[in-house]
């Protein structure tokens, strides 16, 4: 019978796994809220300024900049 090494580590003891769970639980933070009420501010969309030269170039290349 030949010995075949596993690609993963053997399972830890229940005490080690429980200790790992306690550490992870202590490090977890709550996820940020995605509710609109928590972020009631209006965000202004940025405006893009298209220079006259860029508009001419876009027209020459048949691009439509609205």
Short mmCIF file of N, CA and C in Angstrom, two decimals:
data_model
loop_
_atom_site.label_atom_id
_atom_site.label_comp_id
_atom_site.label_asym_id
_atom_site.label_seq_id
_atom_site.Cartn_x
_atom_site.Cartn_y
_atom_site.Cartn_z
N UNK A 1 0.85 -1.18 0.00
CA UNK A 1 0.00 0.00 0.00
C UNK A 1 0.90 1.24 0.00
N UNK A 2 0.61 2.17 -0.89
CA UNK A 2 1.42 3.39 -0.98
C UNK A 2 0.73 4.52 -0.24
N UNK A 3 1.53 5.41 0.27
CA UNK A 3 1.02 6.59 0.99
C UNK A 3 0.81 7.71 -0.01
N UNK A 4 -0.36 8.31 -0.01
CA UNK A 4 -0.64 9.43 -0.89
C UNK A 4 -0.92 10.66 -0.04
N UNK A 5 -0.09 11.68 -0.20
CA UNK A 5 -0.24 12.90 0.59
C UNK A 5 -1.43 13.71 0.09
N UNK A 6 -2.24 14.19 1.01
CA UNK A 6 -3.40 15.00 0.64
C UNK A 6 -2.97 16.43 0.32
N UNK A 7 -3.71 17.07 -0.53
CA UNK A 7 -3.39 18.44 -0.92
C UNK A 7 -3.84 19.46 0.13
N UNK A 8 -4.52 19.04 1.15
CA UNK A 8 -5.02 19.96 2.18
C UNK A 8 -4.61 19.44 3.55
N UNK A 9 -4.71 20.33 4.51
CA UNK A 9 -4.37 19.98 5.88
C UNK A 9 -5.51 19.16 6.50
N UNK A 10 -5.16 18.33 7.43
CA UNK A 10 -6.19 17.57 8.14
C UNK A 10 -7.08 18.53 8.92
N UNK A 11 -8.29 18.08 9.19
CA UNK A 11 -9.24 18.91 9.93
C UNK A 11 -8.71 19.20 11.32
N UNK A 12 -8.97 20.40 11.78
CA UNK A 12 -8.55 20.80 13.12
C UNK A 12 -9.46 20.16 14.16
N UNK A 13 -9.05 20.27 15.38
CA UNK A 13 -9.88 19.75 16.46
C UNK A 13 -11.09 20.67 16.65
N UNK A 14 -12.16 20.16 17.23
CA UNK A 14 -13.33 21.03 17.47
C UNK A 14 -12.98 22.26 18.31
N UNK A 15 -12.07 22.12 19.26
CA UNK A 15 -11.68 23.26 20.09
C UNK A 15 -10.98 24.33 19.25
N UNK A 16 -10.11 23.90 18.33
CA UNK A 16 -9.42 24.86 17.46
C UNK A 16 -10.41 25.56 16.52
N UNK A 17 -11.33 24.82 15.96
CA UNK A 17 -12.32 25.42 15.07
C UNK A 17 -13.21 26.39 15.82
N UNK A 18 -13.58 26.05 17.05
CA UNK A 18 -14.41 26.94 17.86
C UNK A 18 -13.65 28.22 18.18
N UNK A 19 -12.37 28.10 18.50
CA UNK A 19 -11.54 29.28 18.78
C UNK A 19 -11.42 30.16 17.53
N UNK A 20 -11.27 29.55 16.37
CA UNK A 20 -11.21 30.31 15.13
C UNK A 20 -12.51 31.08 14.90
N UNK A 21 -13.64 30.44 15.16
CA UNK A 21 -14.93 31.10 15.00
C UNK A 21 -15.08 32.29 15.94
N UNK A 22 -14.63 32.14 17.17
CA UNK A 22 -14.70 33.25 18.12
C UNK A 22 -13.86 34.43 17.64
N UNK A 23 -12.68 34.17 17.11
CA UNK A 23 -11.81 35.25 16.63
C UNK A 23 -12.45 35.97 15.44
N UNK A 24 -12.98 35.21 14.50
CA UNK A 24 -13.61 35.82 13.33
C UNK A 24 -14.83 36.63 13.74
N UNK A 25 -15.63 36.11 14.64
CA UNK A 25 -16.81 36.83 15.11
C UNK A 25 -16.43 38.14 15.78
N UNK A 26 -15.33 38.15 16.51
CA UNK A 26 -14.89 39.37 17.18
C UNK A 26 -14.41 40.41 16.17
N UNK A 27 -13.92 39.98 15.01
CA UNK A 27 -13.39 40.90 14.01
C UNK A 27 -14.45 41.41 13.04
N UNK A 28 -15.61 40.79 12.99
CA UNK A 28 -16.64 41.17 12.03
C UNK A 28 -17.26 42.50 12.40
N UNK A 29 -17.52 43.30 11.38
CA UNK A 29 -18.24 44.55 11.56
C UNK A 29 -19.53 44.46 10.77
N UNK A 30 -20.56 45.18 11.17
CA UNK A 30 -21.81 45.11 10.40
C UNK A 30 -21.61 45.73 9.02
N UNK A 31 -22.34 45.22 8.06
CA UNK A 31 -22.25 45.75 6.69
C UNK A 31 -22.85 47.15 6.66
N UNK A 32 -22.32 48.01 5.79
CA UNK A 32 -22.91 49.36 5.69
C UNK A 32 -24.33 49.29 5.14
N UNK A 33 -25.12 50.24 5.54
CA UNK A 33 -26.52 50.27 5.13
C UNK A 33 -26.63 50.67 3.67
N UNK A 34 -27.64 50.12 2.99
CA UNK A 34 -27.93 50.52 1.62
C UNK A 34 -29.30 51.21 1.54
N UNK A 35 -29.86 51.53 2.69
CA UNK A 35 -31.17 52.19 2.73
C UNK A 35 -31.02 53.67 2.39
N UNK A 36 -31.96 54.19 1.59
CA UNK A 36 -31.92 55.59 1.19
C UNK A 36 -32.03 56.52 2.40
N UNK A 37 -32.80 56.13 3.39
CA UNK A 37 -33.00 56.98 4.57
C UNK A 37 -31.70 57.23 5.31
N UNK A 38 -30.74 56.35 5.18
CA UNK A 38 -29.47 56.53 5.87
C UNK A 38 -28.52 57.47 5.13
N UNK A 39 -28.84 57.78 3.87
CA UNK A 39 -28.02 58.70 3.06
C UNK A 39 -28.96 59.67 2.35
N UNK A 40 -29.57 60.61 3.09
CA UNK A 40 -30.62 61.45 2.51
C UNK A 40 -30.13 62.62 1.66
N UNK A 41 -28.86 62.74 1.40
CA UNK A 41 -28.37 63.90 0.67
C UNK A 41 -28.51 63.72 -0.84
N UNK A 42 -28.62 64.85 -1.52
CA UNK A 42 -28.67 64.84 -2.97
C UNK A 42 -27.25 64.94 -3.49
N UNK A 43 -26.93 64.10 -4.43
CA UNK A 43 -25.61 64.13 -5.03
C UNK A 43 -25.74 64.73 -6.42
N UNK A 44 -25.04 65.82 -6.63
CA UNK A 44 -25.11 66.50 -7.92
C UNK A 44 -24.20 65.78 -8.90
N UNK A 45 -24.76 65.48 -10.06
CA UNK A 45 -23.97 64.81 -11.08
C UNK A 45 -23.00 65.81 -11.70
N UNK A 46 -21.78 65.38 -11.97
CA UNK A 46 -20.82 66.31 -12.58
C UNK A 46 -21.21 66.61 -14.03
N UNK A 47 -20.89 67.80 -14.45
CA UNK A 47 -21.13 68.17 -15.84
C UNK A 47 -19.82 68.16 -16.59
N UNK A 48 -19.89 67.77 -17.83
CA UNK A 48 -18.71 67.73 -18.67
C UNK A 48 -18.72 68.92 -19.62
N UNK A 49 -17.62 69.58 -19.71
CA UNK A 49 -17.48 70.69 -20.64
C UNK A 49 -16.79 70.18 -21.90
N UNK A 50 -17.43 70.37 -23.04
CA UNK A 50 -16.85 69.93 -24.31
C UNK A 50 -16.39 71.18 -25.04
N UNK A 51 -15.11 71.24 -25.28
CA UNK A 51 -14.57 72.41 -25.95
C UNK A 51 -15.00 72.43 -27.42
N UNK A 52 -14.87 73.59 -28.02
CA UNK A 52 -15.25 73.74 -29.42
C UNK A 52 -14.36 72.86 -30.31
N UNK A 53 -13.07 72.77 -29.98
CA UNK A 53 -12.16 71.94 -30.76
C UNK A 53 -12.56 70.46 -30.67
N UNK A 54 -12.95 70.00 -29.48
CA UNK A 54 -13.37 68.61 -29.33
C UNK A 54 -14.66 68.34 -30.08
N UNK A 55 -15.57 69.32 -30.09
CA UNK A 55 -16.82 69.16 -30.82
C UNK A 55 -16.55 69.09 -32.32
N UNK A 56 -15.64 69.93 -32.84
CA UNK A 56 -15.30 69.87 -34.27
C UNK A 56 -14.67 68.53 -34.62
N UNK A 57 -13.77 68.06 -33.77
CA UNK A 57 -13.11 66.78 -34.01
C UNK A 57 -14.13 65.63 -33.99
N UNK A 58 -15.07 65.67 -33.06
CA UNK A 58 -16.09 64.64 -32.98
C UNK A 58 -17.00 64.68 -34.21
N UNK A 59 -17.30 65.86 -34.70
CA UNK A 59 -18.10 65.98 -35.90
C UNK A 59 -17.35 65.42 -37.10
N UNK A 60 -16.06 65.71 -37.19
CA UNK A 60 -15.27 65.20 -38.30
C UNK A 60 -15.17 63.68 -38.26
N UNK A 61 -15.18 63.10 -37.07
CA UNK A 61 -15.12 61.65 -36.93
C UNK A 61 -16.51 61.01 -36.90
N UNK A 62 -17.55 61.83 -37.10
CA UNK A 62 -18.94 61.40 -37.09
C UNK A 62 -19.33 60.81 -35.73
N UNK A 63 -18.83 61.40 -34.67
CA UNK A 63 -19.23 61.04 -33.31
C UNK A 63 -20.30 62.03 -32.87
N UNK A 64 -21.21 61.59 -32.07
CA UNK A 64 -22.29 62.45 -31.60
C UNK A 64 -22.11 62.75 -30.12
N UNK A 65 -21.74 63.97 -29.79
CA UNK A 65 -21.58 64.39 -28.40
C UNK A 65 -22.77 65.26 -28.04
N UNK A 66 -23.64 64.74 -27.21
CA UNK A 66 -24.82 65.49 -26.79
C UNK A 66 -24.64 66.03 -25.41
#
